[in-house]
């Protein structure tokens, strides 16, 4: 199962210039059966074992956007910025000690965050169907080189929103992200890939 939360503030301080601060949180858990042995430090998870995994990611991106195209109907912008991230990965299953020993329940986990903010780049496009109805698309690349983790996150989405008044809007959309990491952190060494595609609903408040 996957739960994703999002909140953000955006300030358009000139017609073509925007600043944004956002908060993302993704919690994912899954259960699957190993098709081969894997070893994490001195612990081996045997093929056929049932594994429970958890993956939690929190991000705080801060970005500046400039609209190269800005008309009454169309807006195309590029973004640059930085983000802070916290990543947690956990494995739970039946394992045995390397070099012998019986099988037993085992847990492996790591948590890491960057010492400095990491870069991001992105683009977004918006099209006004009417004064109250808008559709938009966006994509972004986030460096995830955190301490002993080398990786990247690619995110994209398509939204539609309707403004009921000058200050209140509601919308829905589809989000996609893919995380690729290679880690050497304490007692975890290996590669991991996580991807997510799912719907969302949201509210907007304008001033």
mmCIF file with all atom_site columns, C-alpha atoms in Angstrom:
data_model
loop_
_atom_site.group_PDB
_atom_site.id
_atom_site.type_symbol
_atom_site.label_atom_id
_atom_site.label_alt_id
_atom_site.label_comp_id
_atom_site.label_asym_id
_atom_site.label_entity_id
_atom_site.label_seq_id
_atom_site.pdbx_PDB_ins_code
_atom_site.Cartn_x
_atom_site.Cartn_y
_atom_site.Cartn_z
_atom_site.occupancy
_atom_site.B_iso_or_equiv
_atom_site.pdbx_formal_charge
_atom_site.auth_seq_id
_atom_site.auth_comp_id
_atom_site.auth_asym_id
_atom_site.auth_atom_id
_atom_site.pdbx_PDB_model_num
ATOM 1   C CA . UNK A 1 1   ? 0.000   0.000   0.000   1.00 0.00 ? 1   UNK A CA 1
ATOM 2   C CA . UNK A 1 2   ? 1.116   3.553   -0.689  1.00 0.00 ? 2   UNK A CA 1
ATOM 3   C CA . UNK A 1 3   ? 0.079   6.812   0.941   1.00 0.00 ? 3   UNK A CA 1
ATOM 4   C CA . UNK A 1 4   ? 1.277   10.138  -0.449  1.00 0.00 ? 4   UNK A CA 1
ATOM 5   C CA . UNK A 1 5   ? 0.708   13.587  1.061   1.00 0.00 ? 5   UNK A CA 1
ATOM 6   C CA . UNK A 1 6   ? 1.440   16.979  -0.434  1.00 0.00 ? 6   UNK A CA 1
ATOM 7   C CA . UNK A 1 7   ? 1.198   20.625  0.634   1.00 0.00 ? 7   UNK A CA 1
ATOM 8   C CA . UNK A 1 8   ? 2.643   23.749  -0.911  1.00 0.00 ? 8   UNK A CA 1
ATOM 9   C CA . UNK A 1 9   ? 2.800   27.532  -1.045  1.00 0.00 ? 9   UNK A CA 1
ATOM 10  C CA . UNK A 1 10  ? 3.417   29.527  -4.225  1.00 0.00 ? 10  UNK A CA 1
ATOM 11  C CA . UNK A 1 11  ? 4.060   33.258  -4.620  1.00 0.00 ? 11  UNK A CA 1
ATOM 12  C CA . UNK A 1 12  ? 3.882   34.939  -8.043  1.00 0.00 ? 12  UNK A CA 1
ATOM 13  C CA . UNK A 1 13  ? 5.843   38.102  -7.293  1.00 0.00 ? 13  UNK A CA 1
ATOM 14  C CA . UNK A 1 14  ? 5.974   39.238  -10.943 1.00 0.00 ? 14  UNK A CA 1
ATOM 15  C CA . UNK A 1 15  ? 3.956   38.170  -13.985 1.00 0.00 ? 15  UNK A CA 1
ATOM 16  C CA . UNK A 1 16  ? 6.557   35.611  -15.132 1.00 0.00 ? 16  UNK A CA 1
ATOM 17  C CA . UNK A 1 17  ? 8.292   34.860  -11.814 1.00 0.00 ? 17  UNK A CA 1
ATOM 18  C CA . UNK A 1 18  ? 7.215   32.417  -9.064  1.00 0.00 ? 18  UNK A CA 1
ATOM 19  C CA . UNK A 1 19  ? 8.650   31.045  -5.837  1.00 0.00 ? 19  UNK A CA 1
ATOM 20  C CA . UNK A 1 20  ? 7.341   27.791  -4.351  1.00 0.00 ? 20  UNK A CA 1
ATOM 21  C CA . UNK A 1 21  ? 7.853   25.834  -1.128  1.00 0.00 ? 21  UNK A CA 1
ATOM 22  C CA . UNK A 1 22  ? 6.415   22.320  -0.952  1.00 0.00 ? 22  UNK A CA 1
ATOM 23  C CA . UNK A 1 23  ? 6.242   19.314  1.349   1.00 0.00 ? 23  UNK A CA 1
ATOM 24  C CA . UNK A 1 24  ? 5.936   15.724  0.098   1.00 0.00 ? 24  UNK A CA 1
ATOM 25  C CA . UNK A 1 25  ? 5.586   12.569  2.170   1.00 0.00 ? 25  UNK A CA 1
ATOM 26  C CA . UNK A 1 26  ? 5.311   9.047   0.772   1.00 0.00 ? 26  UNK A CA 1
ATOM 27  C CA . UNK A 1 27  ? 4.815   5.928   2.913   1.00 0.00 ? 27  UNK A CA 1
ATOM 28  C CA . UNK A 1 28  ? 4.909   2.587   1.134   1.00 0.00 ? 28  UNK A CA 1
ATOM 29  C CA . UNK A 1 29  ? 4.705   -0.977  2.429   1.00 0.00 ? 29  UNK A CA 1
ATOM 30  C CA . UNK A 1 30  ? 4.575   -4.269  0.544   1.00 0.00 ? 30  UNK A CA 1
ATOM 31  C CA . UNK A 1 31  ? 4.862   -8.034  0.997   1.00 0.00 ? 31  UNK A CA 1
ATOM 32  C CA . UNK A 1 32  ? 6.449   -10.361 -1.543  1.00 0.00 ? 32  UNK A CA 1
ATOM 33  C CA . UNK A 1 33  ? 8.294   -13.673 -1.914  1.00 0.00 ? 33  UNK A CA 1
ATOM 34  C CA . UNK A 1 34  ? 12.006  -13.708 -2.758  1.00 0.00 ? 34  UNK A CA 1
ATOM 35  C CA . UNK A 1 35  ? 12.989  -15.532 -5.953  1.00 0.00 ? 35  UNK A CA 1
ATOM 36  C CA . UNK A 1 36  ? 16.690  -15.660 -4.949  1.00 0.00 ? 36  UNK A CA 1
ATOM 37  C CA . UNK A 1 37  ? 18.857  -15.386 -1.842  1.00 0.00 ? 37  UNK A CA 1
ATOM 38  C CA . UNK A 1 38  ? 19.887  -11.902 -0.748  1.00 0.00 ? 38  UNK A CA 1
ATOM 39  C CA . UNK A 1 39  ? 22.493  -11.064 1.885   1.00 0.00 ? 39  UNK A CA 1
ATOM 40  C CA . UNK A 1 40  ? 22.539  -7.888  3.962   1.00 0.00 ? 40  UNK A CA 1
ATOM 41  C CA . UNK A 1 41  ? 25.777  -7.769  5.983   1.00 0.00 ? 41  UNK A CA 1
ATOM 42  C CA . UNK A 1 42  ? 25.725  -10.989 8.085   1.00 0.00 ? 42  UNK A CA 1
ATOM 43  C CA . UNK A 1 43  ? 22.080  -11.809 7.438   1.00 0.00 ? 43  UNK A CA 1
ATOM 44  C CA . UNK A 1 44  ? 20.838  -13.936 4.525   1.00 0.00 ? 44  UNK A CA 1
ATOM 45  C CA . UNK A 1 45  ? 17.220  -13.922 3.393   1.00 0.00 ? 45  UNK A CA 1
ATOM 46  C CA . UNK A 1 46  ? 16.626  -17.214 1.552   1.00 0.00 ? 46  UNK A CA 1
ATOM 47  C CA . UNK A 1 47  ? 14.783  -17.688 -1.712  1.00 0.00 ? 47  UNK A CA 1
ATOM 48  C CA . UNK A 1 48  ? 11.143  -18.468 -1.001  1.00 0.00 ? 48  UNK A CA 1
ATOM 49  C CA . UNK A 1 49  ? 11.060  -16.355 2.163   1.00 0.00 ? 49  UNK A CA 1
ATOM 50  C CA . UNK A 1 50  ? 8.251   -13.844 2.610   1.00 0.00 ? 50  UNK A CA 1
ATOM 51  C CA . UNK A 1 51  ? 9.563   -10.295 2.949   1.00 0.00 ? 51  UNK A CA 1
ATOM 52  C CA . UNK A 1 52  ? 7.832   -7.255  4.367   1.00 0.00 ? 52  UNK A CA 1
ATOM 53  C CA . UNK A 1 53  ? 9.311   -3.953  3.193   1.00 0.00 ? 53  UNK A CA 1
ATOM 54  C CA . UNK A 1 54  ? 8.666   -0.362  4.181   1.00 0.00 ? 54  UNK A CA 1
ATOM 55  C CA . UNK A 1 55  ? 9.840   2.742   2.370   1.00 0.00 ? 55  UNK A CA 1
ATOM 56  C CA . UNK A 1 56  ? 9.290   6.283   3.656   1.00 0.00 ? 56  UNK A CA 1
ATOM 57  C CA . UNK A 1 57  ? 10.390  9.453   1.877   1.00 0.00 ? 57  UNK A CA 1
ATOM 58  C CA . UNK A 1 58  ? 9.959   13.058  2.998   1.00 0.00 ? 58  UNK A CA 1
ATOM 59  C CA . UNK A 1 59  ? 10.992  15.987  0.795   1.00 0.00 ? 59  UNK A CA 1
ATOM 60  C CA . UNK A 1 60  ? 10.919  19.776  1.145   1.00 0.00 ? 60  UNK A CA 1
ATOM 61  C CA . UNK A 1 61  ? 11.610  21.365  -2.277  1.00 0.00 ? 61  UNK A CA 1
ATOM 62  C CA . UNK A 1 62  ? 12.135  25.123  -2.689  1.00 0.00 ? 62  UNK A CA 1
ATOM 63  C CA . UNK A 1 63  ? 12.084  26.327  -6.288  1.00 0.00 ? 63  UNK A CA 1
ATOM 64  C CA . UNK A 1 64  ? 12.090  29.387  -8.524  1.00 0.00 ? 64  UNK A CA 1
ATOM 65  C CA . UNK A 1 65  ? 10.162  29.296  -11.820 1.00 0.00 ? 65  UNK A CA 1
ATOM 66  C CA . UNK A 1 66  ? 10.374  31.577  -14.841 1.00 0.00 ? 66  UNK A CA 1
ATOM 67  C CA . UNK A 1 67  ? 7.618   31.511  -17.463 1.00 0.00 ? 67  UNK A CA 1
ATOM 68  C CA . UNK A 1 68  ? 9.125   31.708  -20.939 1.00 0.00 ? 68  UNK A CA 1
ATOM 69  C CA . UNK A 1 69  ? 5.605   31.640  -22.396 1.00 0.00 ? 69  UNK A CA 1
ATOM 70  C CA . UNK A 1 70  ? 2.853   33.551  -20.560 1.00 0.00 ? 70  UNK A CA 1
ATOM 71  C CA . UNK A 1 71  ? -0.441  34.367  -22.306 1.00 0.00 ? 71  UNK A CA 1
ATOM 72  C CA . UNK A 1 72  ? -4.071  34.402  -21.219 1.00 0.00 ? 72  UNK A CA 1
ATOM 73  C CA . UNK A 1 73  ? -4.376  30.695  -22.126 1.00 0.00 ? 73  UNK A CA 1
ATOM 74  C CA . UNK A 1 74  ? -0.885  29.219  -22.082 1.00 0.00 ? 74  UNK A CA 1
ATOM 75  C CA . UNK A 1 75  ? 1.997   29.199  -19.585 1.00 0.00 ? 75  UNK A CA 1
ATOM 76  C CA . UNK A 1 76  ? 5.267   27.278  -19.957 1.00 0.00 ? 76  UNK A CA 1
ATOM 77  C CA . UNK A 1 77  ? 7.878   27.577  -17.187 1.00 0.00 ? 77  UNK A CA 1
ATOM 78  C CA . UNK A 1 78  ? 11.225  26.099  -16.190 1.00 0.00 ? 78  UNK A CA 1
ATOM 79  C CA . UNK A 1 79  ? 12.220  25.680  -12.537 1.00 0.00 ? 79  UNK A CA 1
ATOM 80  C CA . UNK A 1 80  ? 15.431  25.368  -10.559 1.00 0.00 ? 80  UNK A CA 1
ATOM 81  C CA . UNK A 1 81  ? 15.861  24.923  -6.847  1.00 0.00 ? 81  UNK A CA 1
ATOM 82  C CA . UNK A 1 82  ? 16.990  22.767  -3.957  1.00 0.00 ? 82  UNK A CA 1
ATOM 83  C CA . UNK A 1 83  ? 15.385  20.175  -1.709  1.00 0.00 ? 83  UNK A CA 1
ATOM 84  C CA . UNK A 1 84  ? 15.923  18.528  1.660   1.00 0.00 ? 84  UNK A CA 1
ATOM 85  C CA . UNK A 1 85  ? 15.059  14.829  1.965   1.00 0.00 ? 85  UNK A CA 1
ATOM 86  C CA . UNK A 1 86  ? 14.754  12.116  4.608   1.00 0.00 ? 86  UNK A CA 1
ATOM 87  C CA . UNK A 1 87  ? 14.726  8.477   3.452   1.00 0.00 ? 87  UNK A CA 1
ATOM 88  C CA . UNK A 1 88  ? 13.904  5.346   5.498   1.00 0.00 ? 88  UNK A CA 1
ATOM 89  C CA . UNK A 1 89  ? 14.001  1.743   4.244   1.00 0.00 ? 89  UNK A CA 1
ATOM 90  C CA . UNK A 1 90  ? 13.110  -1.353  6.249   1.00 0.00 ? 90  UNK A CA 1
ATOM 91  C CA . UNK A 1 91  ? 13.209  -5.120  5.561   1.00 0.00 ? 91  UNK A CA 1
ATOM 92  C CA . UNK A 1 92  ? 11.588  -7.772  7.727   1.00 0.00 ? 92  UNK A CA 1
ATOM 93  C CA . UNK A 1 93  ? 11.549  -11.527 7.107   1.00 0.00 ? 93  UNK A CA 1
ATOM 94  C CA . UNK A 1 94  ? 12.910  -14.947 8.008   1.00 0.00 ? 94  UNK A CA 1
ATOM 95  C CA . UNK A 1 95  ? 16.692  -15.064 7.680   1.00 0.00 ? 95  UNK A CA 1
ATOM 96  C CA . UNK A 1 96  ? 19.776  -17.055 8.698   1.00 0.00 ? 96  UNK A CA 1
ATOM 97  C CA . UNK A 1 97  ? 23.218  -15.956 9.817   1.00 0.00 ? 97  UNK A CA 1
ATOM 98  C CA . UNK A 1 98  ? 26.028  -16.098 7.291   1.00 0.00 ? 98  UNK A CA 1
ATOM 99  C CA . UNK A 1 99  ? 28.273  -19.098 8.012   1.00 0.00 ? 99  UNK A CA 1
ATOM 100 C CA . UNK A 1 100 ? 25.548  -21.237 9.573   1.00 0.00 ? 100 UNK A CA 1
ATOM 101 C CA . UNK A 1 101 ? 22.823  -21.031 12.171  1.00 0.00 ? 101 UNK A CA 1
ATOM 102 C CA . UNK A 1 102 ? 19.108  -21.620 12.075  1.00 0.00 ? 102 UNK A CA 1
ATOM 103 C CA . UNK A 1 103 ? 16.486  -19.460 10.502  1.00 0.00 ? 103 UNK A CA 1
ATOM 104 C CA . UNK A 1 104 ? 14.956  -16.690 12.572  1.00 0.00 ? 104 UNK A CA 1
ATOM 105 C CA . UNK A 1 105 ? 13.074  -13.456 12.189  1.00 0.00 ? 105 UNK A CA 1
ATOM 106 C CA . UNK A 1 106 ? 15.331  -10.594 11.156  1.00 0.00 ? 106 UNK A CA 1
ATOM 107 C CA . UNK A 1 107 ? 15.029  -6.877  10.591  1.00 0.00 ? 107 UNK A CA 1
ATOM 108 C CA . UNK A 1 108 ? 17.240  -4.580  8.544   1.00 0.00 ? 108 UNK A CA 1
ATOM 109 C CA . UNK A 1 109 ? 16.733  -0.842  8.221   1.00 0.00 ? 109 UNK A CA 1
ATOM 110 C CA . UNK A 1 110 ? 18.503  2.391   7.450   1.00 0.00 ? 110 UNK A CA 1
ATOM 111 C CA . UNK A 1 111 ? 17.677  6.077   7.609   1.00 0.00 ? 111 UNK A CA 1
ATOM 112 C CA . UNK A 1 112 ? 19.586  8.903   5.965   1.00 0.00 ? 112 UNK A CA 1
ATOM 113 C CA . UNK A 1 113 ? 19.312  12.604  5.185   1.00 0.00 ? 113 UNK A CA 1
ATOM 114 C CA . UNK A 1 114 ? 21.655  15.041  3.381   1.00 0.00 ? 114 UNK A CA 1
ATOM 115 C CA . UNK A 1 115 ? 24.115  17.333  5.121   1.00 0.00 ? 115 UNK A CA 1
ATOM 116 C CA . UNK A 1 116 ? 23.342  20.030  2.513   1.00 0.00 ? 116 UNK A CA 1
ATOM 117 C CA . UNK A 1 117 ? 20.351  20.713  0.219   1.00 0.00 ? 117 UNK A CA 1
ATOM 118 C CA . UNK A 1 118 ? 20.348  18.894  -3.126  1.00 0.00 ? 118 UNK A CA 1
ATOM 119 C CA . UNK A 1 119 ? 19.527  20.345  -6.573  1.00 0.00 ? 119 UNK A CA 1
ATOM 120 C CA . UNK A 1 120 ? 16.324  20.008  -8.570  1.00 0.00 ? 120 UNK A CA 1
ATOM 121 C CA . UNK A 1 121 ? 15.182  21.072  -12.041 1.00 0.00 ? 121 UNK A CA 1
ATOM 122 C CA . UNK A 1 122 ? 11.720  20.939  -13.569 1.00 0.00 ? 122 UNK A CA 1
ATOM 123 C CA . UNK A 1 123 ? 9.197   22.238  -16.066 1.00 0.00 ? 123 UNK A CA 1
ATOM 124 C CA . UNK A 1 124 ? 5.449   22.820  -16.058 1.00 0.00 ? 124 UNK A CA 1
ATOM 125 C CA . UNK A 1 125 ? 2.785   23.744  -18.594 1.00 0.00 ? 125 UNK A CA 1
ATOM 126 C CA . UNK A 1 126 ? -0.705  25.111  -17.955 1.00 0.00 ? 126 UNK A CA 1
ATOM 127 C CA . UNK A 1 127 ? -3.645  25.597  -20.310 1.00 0.00 ? 127 UNK A CA 1
ATOM 128 C CA . UNK A 1 128 ? -6.786  27.542  -19.423 1.00 0.00 ? 128 UNK A CA 1
ATOM 129 C CA . UNK A 1 129 ? -9.888  25.950  -20.937 1.00 0.00 ? 129 UNK A CA 1
ATOM 130 C CA . UNK A 1 130 ? -11.943 28.816  -19.510 1.00 0.00 ? 130 UNK A CA 1
ATOM 131 C CA . UNK A 1 131 ? -11.529 31.518  -16.874 1.00 0.00 ? 131 UNK A CA 1
ATOM 132 C CA . UNK A 1 132 ? -12.389 28.964  -14.166 1.00 0.00 ? 132 UNK A CA 1
ATOM 133 C CA . UNK A 1 133 ? -11.079 25.674  -15.576 1.00 0.00 ? 133 UNK A CA 1
ATOM 134 C CA . UNK A 1 134 ? -7.416  24.781  -16.081 1.00 0.00 ? 134 UNK A CA 1
ATOM 135 C CA . UNK A 1 135 ? -5.366  21.703  -16.958 1.00 0.00 ? 135 UNK A CA 1
ATOM 136 C CA . UNK A 1 136 ? -1.627  21.376  -16.316 1.00 0.00 ? 136 UNK A CA 1
ATOM 137 C CA . UNK A 1 137 ? 1.306   19.008  -16.652 1.00 0.00 ? 137 UNK A CA 1
ATOM 138 C CA . UNK A 1 138 ? 4.689   18.992  -14.931 1.00 0.00 ? 138 UNK A CA 1
ATOM 139 C CA . UNK A 1 139 ? 7.911   17.004  -14.645 1.00 0.00 ? 139 UNK A CA 1
ATOM 140 C CA . UNK A 1 140 ? 10.971  17.257  -12.412 1.00 0.00 ? 140 UNK A CA 1
ATOM 141 C CA . UNK A 1 141 ? 14.339  15.681  -11.655 1.00 0.00 ? 141 UNK A CA 1
ATOM 142 C CA . UNK A 1 142 ? 15.688  15.518  -8.102  1.00 0.00 ? 142 UNK A CA 1
ATOM 143 C CA . UNK A 1 143 ? 19.227  14.508  -7.183  1.00 0.00 ? 143 UNK A CA 1
ATOM 144 C CA . UNK A 1 144 ? 19.205  11.930  -4.361  1.00 0.00 ? 144 UNK A CA 1
ATOM 145 C CA . UNK A 1 145 ? 22.947  11.682  -3.684  1.00 0.00 ? 145 UNK A CA 1
ATOM 146 C CA . UNK A 1 146 ? 22.612  11.570  0.110   1.00 0.00 ? 146 UNK A CA 1
ATOM 147 C CA . UNK A 1 147 ? 25.746  10.685  2.043   1.00 0.00 ? 147 UNK A CA 1
ATOM 148 C CA . UNK A 1 148 ? 26.436  7.057   1.017   1.00 0.00 ? 148 UNK A CA 1
ATOM 149 C CA . UNK A 1 149 ? 23.423  6.875   -1.321  1.00 0.00 ? 149 UNK A CA 1
ATOM 150 C CA . UNK A 1 150 ? 23.703  7.607   -5.039  1.00 0.00 ? 150 UNK A CA 1
ATOM 151 C CA . UNK A 1 151 ? 20.397  8.070   -6.784  1.00 0.00 ? 151 UNK A CA 1
ATOM 152 C CA . UNK A 1 152 ? 17.772  10.176  -8.465  1.00 0.00 ? 152 UNK A CA 1
ATOM 153 C CA . UNK A 1 153 ? 14.044  10.735  -8.374  1.00 0.00 ? 153 UNK A CA 1
ATOM 154 C CA . UNK A 1 154 ? 11.934  11.579  -11.412 1.00 0.00 ? 154 UNK A CA 1
ATOM 155 C CA . UNK A 1 155 ? 8.426   12.897  -10.848 1.00 0.00 ? 155 UNK A CA 1
ATOM 156 C CA . UNK A 1 156 ? 5.631   13.879  -13.219 1.00 0.00 ? 156 UNK A CA 1
ATOM 157 C CA . UNK A 1 157 ? 1.920   14.567  -13.101 1.00 0.00 ? 157 UNK A CA 1
ATOM 158 C CA . UNK A 1 158 ? -1.185  15.781  -14.897 1.00 0.00 ? 158 UNK A CA 1
ATOM 159 C CA . UNK A 1 159 ? -3.855  17.836  -13.080 1.00 0.00 ? 159 UNK A CA 1
ATOM 160 C CA . UNK A 1 160 ? -7.124  19.570  -13.723 1.00 0.00 ? 160 UNK A CA 1
ATOM 161 C CA . UNK A 1 161 ? -8.620  22.211  -11.420 1.00 0.00 ? 161 UNK A CA 1
ATOM 162 C CA . UNK A 1 162 ? -11.773 24.284  -11.271 1.00 0.00 ? 162 UNK A CA 1
ATOM 163 C CA . UNK A 1 163 ? -12.040 27.628  -9.474  1.00 0.00 ? 163 UNK A CA 1
ATOM 164 C CA . UNK A 1 164 ? -15.414 28.026  -7.774  1.00 0.00 ? 164 UNK A CA 1
ATOM 165 C CA . UNK A 1 165 ? -14.520 31.581  -6.773  1.00 0.00 ? 165 UNK A CA 1
ATOM 166 C CA . UNK A 1 166 ? -11.514 33.895  -6.865  1.00 0.00 ? 166 UNK A CA 1
ATOM 167 C CA . UNK A 1 167 ? -10.102 32.183  -3.779  1.00 0.00 ? 167 UNK A CA 1
ATOM 168 C CA . UNK A 1 168 ? -11.205 28.509  -3.786  1.00 0.00 ? 168 UNK A CA 1
ATOM 169 C CA . UNK A 1 169 ? -10.484 25.691  -6.262  1.00 0.00 ? 169 UNK A CA 1
ATOM 170 C CA . UNK A 1 170 ? -10.717 21.905  -6.274  1.00 0.00 ? 170 UNK A CA 1
ATOM 171 C CA . UNK A 1 171 ? -8.955  19.486  -8.553  1.00 0.00 ? 171 UNK A CA 1
ATOM 172 C CA . UNK A 1 172 ? -7.838  15.964  -9.362  1.00 0.00 ? 172 UNK A CA 1
ATOM 173 C CA . UNK A 1 173 ? -4.905  14.411  -11.146 1.00 0.00 ? 173 UNK A CA 1
ATOM 174 C CA . UNK A 1 174 ? -2.476  11.540  -11.583 1.00 0.00 ? 174 UNK A CA 1
ATOM 175 C CA . UNK A 1 175 ? 1.041   11.504  -10.128 1.00 0.00 ? 175 UNK A CA 1
ATOM 176 C CA . UNK A 1 176 ? 4.045   9.376   -11.084 1.00 0.00 ? 176 UNK A CA 1
ATOM 177 C CA . UNK A 1 177 ? 7.459   9.067   -9.486  1.00 0.00 ? 177 UNK A CA 1
ATOM 178 C CA . UNK A 1 178 ? 10.387  6.700   -9.812  1.00 0.00 ? 178 UNK A CA 1
ATOM 179 C CA . UNK A 1 179 ? 13.270  6.482   -7.352  1.00 0.00 ? 179 UNK A CA 1
ATOM 180 C CA . UNK A 1 180 ? 16.530  4.699   -8.192  1.00 0.00 ? 180 UNK A CA 1
ATOM 181 C CA . UNK A 1 181 ? 19.164  4.402   -5.463  1.00 0.00 ? 181 UNK A CA 1
ATOM 182 C CA . UNK A 1 182 ? 22.409  2.551   -4.843  1.00 0.00 ? 182 UNK A CA 1
ATOM 183 C CA . UNK A 1 183 ? 23.233  2.476   -1.146  1.00 0.00 ? 183 UNK A CA 1
ATOM 184 C CA . UNK A 1 184 ? 26.100  1.604   1.160   1.00 0.00 ? 184 UNK A CA 1
ATOM 185 C CA . UNK A 1 185 ? 24.773  2.654   4.548   1.00 0.00 ? 185 UNK A CA 1
ATOM 186 C CA . UNK A 1 186 ? 25.768  0.934   7.786   1.00 0.00 ? 186 UNK A CA 1
ATOM 187 C CA . UNK A 1 187 ? 24.411  -2.617  7.464   1.00 0.00 ? 187 UNK A CA 1
ATOM 188 C CA . UNK A 1 188 ? 22.661  -2.140  4.129   1.00 0.00 ? 188 UNK A CA 1
ATOM 189 C CA . UNK A 1 189 ? 24.355  -2.518  0.752   1.00 0.00 ? 189 UNK A CA 1
ATOM 190 C CA . UNK A 1 190 ? 22.479  -2.807  -2.501  1.00 0.00 ? 190 UNK A CA 1
ATOM 191 C CA . UNK A 1 191 ? 20.278  -1.221  -5.141  1.00 0.00 ? 191 UNK A CA 1
ATOM 192 C CA . UNK A 1 192 ? 16.623  -0.314  -4.879  1.00 0.00 ? 192 UNK A CA 1
ATOM 193 C CA . UNK A 1 193 ? 13.953  0.953   -7.248  1.00 0.00 ? 193 UNK A CA 1
ATOM 194 C CA . UNK A 1 194 ? 10.586  2.316   -6.203  1.00 0.00 ? 194 UNK A CA 1
ATOM 195 C CA . UNK A 1 195 ? 7.909   3.645   -8.518  1.00 0.00 ? 195 UNK A CA 1
ATOM 196 C CA . UNK A 1 196 ? 4.399   4.917   -7.944  1.00 0.00 ? 196 UNK A CA 1
ATOM 197 C CA . UNK A 1 197 ? 1.462   5.853   -10.165 1.00 0.00 ? 197 UNK A CA 1
ATOM 198 C CA . UNK A 1 198 ? -1.777  6.944   -8.571  1.00 0.00 ? 198 UNK A CA 1
ATOM 199 C CA . UNK A 1 199 ? -4.656  9.403   -8.443  1.00 0.00 ? 199 UNK A CA 1
ATOM 200 C CA . UNK A 1 200 ? -4.951  12.435  -6.195  1.00 0.00 ? 200 UNK A CA 1
ATOM 201 C CA . UNK A 1 201 ? -7.492  15.065  -5.186  1.00 0.00 ? 201 UNK A CA 1
ATOM 202 C CA . UNK A 1 202 ? -6.648  18.498  -3.836  1.00 0.00 ? 202 UNK A CA 1
ATOM 203 C CA . UNK A 1 203 ? -7.908  21.891  -2.730  1.00 0.00 ? 203 UNK A CA 1
ATOM 204 C CA . UNK A 1 204 ? -6.345  25.269  -3.546  1.00 0.00 ? 204 UNK A CA 1
ATOM 205 C CA . UNK A 1 205 ? -6.713  28.585  -1.780  1.00 0.00 ? 205 UNK A CA 1
ATOM 206 C CA . UNK A 1 206 ? -5.697  31.772  -3.623  1.00 0.00 ? 206 UNK A CA 1
ATOM 207 C CA . UNK A 1 207 ? -5.070  35.301  -2.354  1.00 0.00 ? 207 UNK A CA 1
#
